């Protein structure tokens, strides 16, 4: 299997709830690291919502500049409502990507957008919250990938321990 590097950059995330949900998405979609800037998350990090303890397997690090932490060989993909950006359904994800997401109550700096290899937006009416946006982008990446893993074994590995539901019989009309 081709090893791909997927990292996430968050610009001054507003809430620990969103960062916890981003970490959970990072684990579900096999991202290798999450970096964030700003002080808002650090002040509120004690209110952790990383219910799957993804931080034990995926780096979560506060940094001064996301662009200084782009993994070697990765393309910078900004995800933001920017005029002239590519619609996510039309976007072809690079094998190695560093996705940078803007804050919910502001925008990415022009210097970050200018450094991007691609700028993508999700064609919704209105804007989504940070964690939802990360989930949609990472799911889109997975759905378009040739590395999709499917089947009952994946379901058994992924579901909650309290979920033992099975399909008893399928009927066709």
Short mmCIF file of N, CA and C in Angstrom, two decimals, residues 8-129:
data_model
loop_
_atom_site.label_atom_id
_atom_site.label_comp_id
_atom_site.label_asym_id
_atom_site.label_seq_id
_atom_site.Cartn_x
_atom_site.Cartn_y
_atom_site.Cartn_z
N UNK A 8 -2.90 18.20 9.08
CA UNK A 8 -3.94 19.21 9.21
C UNK A 8 -3.36 20.41 9.96
N UNK A 9 -3.64 21.59 9.45
CA UNK A 9 -3.27 22.82 10.13
C UNK A 9 -4.51 23.62 10.46
N UNK A 10 -4.62 24.07 11.70
CA UNK A 10 -5.77 24.85 12.16
C UNK A 10 -5.27 26.23 12.57
N UNK A 11 -5.85 27.27 11.99
CA UNK A 11 -5.47 28.63 12.33
C UNK A 11 -6.32 29.10 13.51
N UNK A 12 -5.67 29.30 14.65
CA UNK A 12 -6.29 29.83 15.86
C UNK A 12 -7.68 29.26 16.13
N UNK A 13 -7.76 27.93 16.31
CA UNK A 13 -9.08 27.33 16.55
C UNK A 13 -9.73 27.92 17.79
N UNK A 14 -11.03 28.09 17.69
CA UNK A 14 -11.80 28.81 18.70
C UNK A 14 -12.15 27.97 19.92
N UNK A 15 -12.38 26.68 19.74
CA UNK A 15 -12.88 25.90 20.88
C UNK A 15 -12.21 24.54 21.00
N UNK A 16 -12.07 24.07 22.22
CA UNK A 16 -11.51 22.73 22.43
C UNK A 16 -12.42 21.64 21.89
N UNK A 17 -13.72 21.92 21.84
CA UNK A 17 -14.66 20.94 21.28
C UNK A 17 -14.33 20.68 19.83
N UNK A 18 -14.07 21.73 19.07
CA UNK A 18 -13.74 21.56 17.67
C UNK A 18 -12.40 20.86 17.50
N UNK A 19 -11.42 21.20 18.30
CA UNK A 19 -10.11 20.56 18.16
C UNK A 19 -10.22 19.07 18.51
N UNK A 20 -10.99 18.76 19.55
CA UNK A 20 -11.20 17.35 19.90
C UNK A 20 -11.88 16.60 18.76
N UNK A 21 -12.87 17.22 18.13
CA UNK A 21 -13.56 16.58 17.01
C UNK A 21 -12.64 16.47 15.79
N UNK A 22 -11.76 17.45 15.59
CA UNK A 22 -10.78 17.36 14.50
C UNK A 22 -9.83 16.21 14.77
N UNK A 23 -9.41 16.04 16.02
CA UNK A 23 -8.51 14.93 16.35
C UNK A 23 -9.19 13.59 16.09
N UNK A 24 -10.46 13.50 16.42
CA UNK A 24 -11.19 12.26 16.15
C UNK A 24 -11.25 12.00 14.65
N UNK A 25 -11.52 13.05 13.86
CA UNK A 25 -11.54 12.90 12.40
C UNK A 25 -10.16 12.50 11.89
N UNK A 26 -9.12 13.09 12.46
CA UNK A 26 -7.75 12.75 12.05
C UNK A 26 -7.49 11.26 12.27
N UNK A 27 -7.97 10.73 13.36
CA UNK A 27 -7.81 9.30 13.62
C UNK A 27 -8.63 8.45 12.67
N UNK A 28 -9.86 8.84 12.43
CA UNK A 28 -10.74 8.07 11.53
C UNK A 28 -10.21 8.03 10.11
N UNK A 29 -9.63 9.13 9.66
CA UNK A 29 -9.19 9.23 8.27
C UNK A 29 -7.67 9.12 8.12
N UNK A 30 -7.00 8.65 9.17
CA UNK A 30 -5.57 8.34 9.14
C UNK A 30 -4.65 9.51 8.84
N UNK A 31 -4.96 10.66 9.37
CA UNK A 31 -4.03 11.79 9.27
C UNK A 31 -2.86 11.53 10.22
N UNK A 32 -1.72 12.10 9.92
CA UNK A 32 -0.54 11.83 10.75
C UNK A 32 -0.29 12.89 11.81
N UNK A 33 -0.78 14.12 11.60
CA UNK A 33 -0.51 15.18 12.56
C UNK A 33 -1.54 16.29 12.43
N UNK A 34 -1.76 16.99 13.54
CA UNK A 34 -2.59 18.19 13.57
C UNK A 34 -1.77 19.28 14.25
N UNK A 35 -1.61 20.40 13.56
CA UNK A 35 -0.91 21.55 14.10
C UNK A 35 -1.91 22.69 14.24
N UNK A 36 -1.71 23.54 15.23
CA UNK A 36 -2.60 24.68 15.40
C UNK A 36 -1.79 25.90 15.81
N UNK A 37 -2.31 27.07 15.47
CA UNK A 37 -1.71 28.32 15.88
C UNK A 37 -2.65 29.03 16.85
N UNK A 38 -2.15 30.07 17.48
CA UNK A 38 -2.97 30.88 18.37
C UNK A 38 -3.02 30.32 19.78
N UNK A 39 -3.60 31.12 20.66
CA UNK A 39 -3.63 30.77 22.09
C UNK A 39 -4.98 30.29 22.58
N UNK A 40 -6.02 30.43 21.77
CA UNK A 40 -7.36 30.10 22.28
C UNK A 40 -7.49 28.63 22.66
N UNK A 41 -6.98 27.72 21.83
CA UNK A 41 -7.10 26.30 22.17
C UNK A 41 -6.27 25.95 23.40
N UNK A 42 -5.06 26.45 23.47
CA UNK A 42 -4.18 26.12 24.61
C UNK A 42 -4.82 26.50 25.93
N UNK A 43 -5.49 27.65 25.97
CA UNK A 43 -6.14 28.09 27.21
C UNK A 43 -7.29 27.18 27.60
N UNK A 44 -7.93 26.54 26.63
CA UNK A 44 -9.12 25.74 26.91
C UNK A 44 -8.90 24.24 26.78
N UNK A 45 -7.65 23.82 26.55
CA UNK A 45 -7.36 22.41 26.25
C UNK A 45 -7.77 21.46 27.36
N UNK A 46 -7.88 21.94 28.58
CA UNK A 46 -8.26 21.03 29.68
C UNK A 46 -9.68 20.50 29.51
N UNK A 47 -10.46 21.14 28.66
CA UNK A 47 -11.81 20.66 28.37
C UNK A 47 -11.76 19.73 27.16
N UNK A 48 -11.02 18.69 27.28
CA UNK A 48 -10.70 17.78 26.17
C UNK A 48 -11.93 17.02 25.68
N UNK A 49 -12.06 16.95 24.37
CA UNK A 49 -13.16 16.17 23.78
C UNK A 49 -12.64 15.09 22.85
N UNK A 50 -11.38 14.76 22.98
CA UNK A 50 -10.77 13.69 22.19
C UNK A 50 -11.13 12.37 22.86
N UNK A 51 -12.37 11.92 22.67
CA UNK A 51 -12.89 10.76 23.39
C UNK A 51 -12.26 9.44 22.99
N UNK A 52 -11.57 9.40 21.87
CA UNK A 52 -10.90 8.17 21.42
C UNK A 52 -9.40 8.18 21.72
N UNK A 53 -8.92 9.19 22.48
CA UNK A 53 -7.51 9.34 22.85
C UNK A 53 -6.60 9.25 21.62
N UNK A 54 -7.00 9.95 20.58
CA UNK A 54 -6.23 9.96 19.34
C UNK A 54 -4.87 10.60 19.55
N UNK A 55 -4.77 11.51 20.53
CA UNK A 55 -3.50 12.19 20.77
C UNK A 55 -2.37 11.23 21.14
N UNK A 56 -2.71 10.03 21.56
CA UNK A 56 -1.65 9.07 21.87
C UNK A 56 -1.03 8.49 20.60
N UNK A 57 -1.69 8.66 19.44
CA UNK A 57 -1.18 8.12 18.17
C UNK A 57 -0.90 9.17 17.11
N UNK A 58 -1.50 10.35 17.25
CA UNK A 58 -1.35 11.41 16.26
C UNK A 58 -0.84 12.66 16.95
N UNK A 59 0.17 13.27 16.36
CA UNK A 59 0.74 14.49 16.92
C UNK A 59 -0.30 15.60 16.95
N UNK A 60 -0.39 16.30 18.07
CA UNK A 60 -1.17 17.53 18.20
C UNK A 60 -0.21 18.55 18.78
N UNK A 61 0.14 19.58 17.99
CA UNK A 61 1.15 20.52 18.44
C UNK A 61 0.78 21.95 18.12
N UNK A 62 0.98 22.81 19.10
CA UNK A 62 0.83 24.24 18.89
C UNK A 62 2.10 24.78 18.26
N UNK A 63 1.95 25.60 17.23
CA UNK A 63 3.10 26.16 16.52
C UNK A 63 2.85 27.64 16.25
N UNK A 64 3.92 28.38 15.97
CA UNK A 64 3.79 29.80 15.66
C UNK A 64 3.37 30.02 14.21
N UNK A 65 3.87 29.17 13.30
CA UNK A 65 3.61 29.34 11.87
C UNK A 65 3.37 27.99 11.23
N UNK A 66 2.18 27.77 10.71
CA UNK A 66 1.85 26.49 10.07
C UNK A 66 2.74 26.22 8.86
N UNK A 67 3.08 27.24 8.12
CA UNK A 67 3.86 27.05 6.90
C UNK A 67 5.27 26.54 7.19
N UNK A 68 5.74 26.67 8.41
CA UNK A 68 7.04 26.13 8.79
C UNK A 68 6.98 24.65 9.13
N UNK A 69 5.77 24.07 9.12
CA UNK A 69 5.59 22.67 9.50
C UNK A 69 4.98 21.83 8.38
N UNK A 70 5.07 22.31 7.15
CA UNK A 70 4.57 21.54 6.01
C UNK A 70 5.49 20.34 5.83
N UNK A 71 4.96 19.12 5.90
CA UNK A 71 5.81 17.93 5.70
C UNK A 71 6.49 17.95 4.33
N UNK A 72 7.70 17.47 4.29
CA UNK A 72 8.46 17.41 3.03
C UNK A 72 7.65 16.64 1.98
N UNK A 73 7.54 17.22 0.82
CA UNK A 73 6.83 16.56 -0.28
C UNK A 73 5.33 16.76 -0.27
N UNK A 74 4.82 17.51 0.70
CA UNK A 74 3.37 17.73 0.79
C UNK A 74 2.97 19.01 0.06
N UNK A 75 1.79 18.98 -0.50
CA UNK A 75 1.18 20.16 -1.12
C UNK A 75 0.33 20.86 -0.07
N UNK A 76 0.38 22.18 -0.06
CA UNK A 76 -0.45 22.97 0.85
C UNK A 76 -1.81 23.21 0.20
N UNK A 77 -2.86 22.78 0.90
CA UNK A 77 -4.22 22.94 0.42
C UNK A 77 -4.98 23.77 1.45
N UNK A 78 -5.31 24.99 1.11
CA UNK A 78 -6.10 25.84 2.00
C UNK A 78 -7.57 25.54 1.78
N UNK A 79 -8.31 25.47 2.87
CA UNK A 79 -9.75 25.23 2.80
C UNK A 79 -10.41 26.46 3.39
N UNK A 80 -11.03 27.24 2.50
CA UNK A 80 -11.56 28.53 2.93
C UNK A 80 -12.54 29.03 1.87
N UNK A 81 -13.49 29.82 2.27
CA UNK A 81 -14.41 30.46 1.33
C UNK A 81 -13.68 31.66 0.72
N UNK A 82 -13.00 31.40 -0.39
CA UNK A 82 -12.21 32.41 -1.09
C UNK A 82 -12.68 32.47 -2.53
N UNK A 83 -12.96 33.65 -3.02
CA UNK A 83 -13.36 33.79 -4.41
C UNK A 83 -12.27 33.24 -5.31
N UNK A 84 -12.66 32.46 -6.30
CA UNK A 84 -11.71 31.85 -7.22
C UNK A 84 -11.21 30.48 -6.78
N UNK A 85 -11.62 30.02 -5.59
CA UNK A 85 -11.20 28.70 -5.10
C UNK A 85 -11.89 27.60 -5.89
N UNK A 86 -11.35 26.40 -5.81
CA UNK A 86 -11.91 25.23 -6.48
C UNK A 86 -12.96 24.58 -5.59
N UNK A 87 -14.08 24.23 -6.17
CA UNK A 87 -15.14 23.53 -5.44
C UNK A 87 -14.63 22.14 -5.05
N UNK A 88 -14.88 21.71 -3.83
CA UNK A 88 -14.40 20.41 -3.36
C UNK A 88 -14.79 19.25 -4.27
N UNK A 89 -16.03 19.19 -4.79
CA UNK A 89 -16.36 18.07 -5.68
C UNK A 89 -15.47 18.01 -6.93
N UNK A 90 -14.93 19.12 -7.35
CA UNK A 90 -14.08 19.18 -8.54
C UNK A 90 -12.60 19.00 -8.22
N UNK A 91 -12.24 18.96 -6.96
CA UNK A 91 -10.84 18.96 -6.53
C UNK A 91 -10.24 17.56 -6.55
N UNK A 92 -9.03 17.45 -7.06
CA UNK A 92 -8.27 16.21 -7.02
C UNK A 92 -7.21 16.34 -5.92
N UNK A 93 -7.36 15.53 -4.88
CA UNK A 93 -6.46 15.60 -3.73
C UNK A 93 -5.06 15.10 -4.09
N UNK A 94 -4.03 15.82 -3.65
CA UNK A 94 -2.67 15.31 -3.85
C UNK A 94 -2.41 14.12 -2.93
N UNK A 95 -1.48 13.25 -3.31
CA UNK A 95 -1.15 12.11 -2.44
C UNK A 95 -0.73 12.57 -1.06
N UNK A 96 0.14 13.56 -1.01
CA UNK A 96 0.64 14.09 0.26
C UNK A 96 0.13 15.51 0.40
N UNK A 97 -0.67 15.74 1.44
CA UNK A 97 -1.32 17.04 1.58
C UNK A 97 -1.21 17.57 3.00
N UNK A 98 -1.05 18.88 3.09
CA UNK A 98 -1.14 19.61 4.35
C UNK A 98 -2.33 20.55 4.19
N UNK A 99 -3.47 20.15 4.78
CA UNK A 99 -4.69 20.93 4.67
C UNK A 99 -4.70 21.99 5.76
N UNK A 100 -4.88 23.25 5.36
CA UNK A 100 -4.92 24.34 6.33
C UNK A 100 -6.33 24.91 6.33
N UNK A 101 -6.93 24.96 7.53
CA UNK A 101 -8.30 25.43 7.72
C UNK A 101 -8.28 26.74 8.48
N UNK A 102 -9.07 27.69 8.00
CA UNK A 102 -9.16 28.99 8.66
C UNK A 102 -10.00 28.94 9.92
N UNK A 103 -9.89 29.98 10.74
CA UNK A 103 -10.70 30.05 11.96
C UNK A 103 -12.16 30.32 11.61
N UNK A 104 -13.04 29.94 12.51
CA UNK A 104 -14.47 30.10 12.24
C UNK A 104 -14.92 31.56 12.26
N UNK A 105 -14.19 32.39 12.95
CA UNK A 105 -14.62 33.77 13.12
C UNK A 105 -13.69 34.77 12.42
N UNK A 106 -12.97 34.28 11.42
CA UNK A 106 -12.07 35.13 10.66
C UNK A 106 -11.72 34.40 9.36
N UNK A 107 -10.60 34.75 8.76
CA UNK A 107 -10.17 34.11 7.51
C UNK A 107 -8.69 33.79 7.57
N UNK A 108 -8.24 32.99 6.63
CA UNK A 108 -6.81 32.73 6.50
C UNK A 108 -6.10 34.02 6.10
N UNK A 109 -4.86 34.18 6.54
CA UNK A 109 -4.05 35.31 6.11
C UNK A 109 -3.73 35.19 4.63
N UNK A 110 -3.62 36.31 3.98
CA UNK A 110 -3.30 36.34 2.55
C UNK A 110 -2.00 35.60 2.26
N UNK A 111 -0.98 35.73 3.14
CA UNK A 111 0.30 35.07 2.90
C UNK A 111 0.17 33.55 2.89
N UNK A 112 -0.77 33.00 3.66
CA UNK A 112 -1.00 31.56 3.67
C UNK A 112 -1.67 31.14 2.36
N UNK A 113 -2.67 31.88 1.95
CA UNK A 113 -3.36 31.59 0.69
C UNK A 113 -2.39 31.71 -0.48
N UNK A 114 -1.52 32.73 -0.44
CA UNK A 114 -0.56 32.92 -1.53
C UNK A 114 0.44 31.76 -1.61
N UNK A 115 0.73 31.11 -0.52
CA UNK A 115 1.68 29.99 -0.48
C UNK A 115 1.04 28.67 -0.91
N UNK A 116 -0.29 28.61 -0.94
CA UNK A 116 -1.02 27.37 -1.21
C UNK A 116 -0.79 26.85 -2.62
N UNK A 117 -0.75 25.54 -2.72
CA UNK A 117 -0.74 24.87 -4.02
C UNK A 117 -2.16 24.78 -4.58
N UNK A 118 -3.15 24.82 -3.68
CA UNK A 118 -4.56 24.81 -4.08
C UNK A 118 -5.38 25.46 -2.96
N UNK A 119 -6.48 26.08 -3.36
CA UNK A 119 -7.44 26.62 -2.40
C UNK A 119 -8.79 26.02 -2.77
N UNK A 120 -9.44 25.44 -1.77
CA UNK A 120 -10.66 24.67 -1.97
C UNK A 120 -11.76 25.23 -1.08
N UNK A 121 -12.99 25.16 -1.56
CA UNK A 121 -14.13 25.52 -0.72
C UNK A 121 -15.18 24.42 -0.82
N UNK A 122 -16.00 24.32 0.20
CA UNK A 122 -17.10 23.36 0.20
C UNK A 122 -18.35 24.13 -0.21
N UNK A 123 -19.01 23.72 -1.28
CA UNK A 123 -20.13 24.49 -1.81
C UNK A 123 -21.42 24.32 -0.99
N UNK A 124 -21.44 24.98 0.14
CA UNK A 124 -22.62 24.98 1.00
C UNK A 124 -23.24 26.36 0.99
N UNK A 125 -24.46 26.46 1.44
CA UNK A 125 -25.10 27.75 1.65
C UNK A 125 -24.75 28.14 3.08
N UNK A 126 -23.89 29.12 3.25
CA UNK A 126 -23.38 29.47 4.56
C UNK A 126 -22.13 28.67 4.85
N UNK A 127 -21.50 28.96 5.97
CA UNK A 127 -20.26 28.27 6.30
C UNK A 127 -20.51 27.22 7.39
N UNK A 128 -19.70 26.17 7.36
CA UNK A 128 -19.79 25.09 8.34
C UNK A 128 -18.82 25.36 9.48
N UNK A 129 -18.98 24.64 10.58
CA UNK A 129 -18.01 24.82 11.65
C UNK A 129 -16.72 24.07 11.30
#
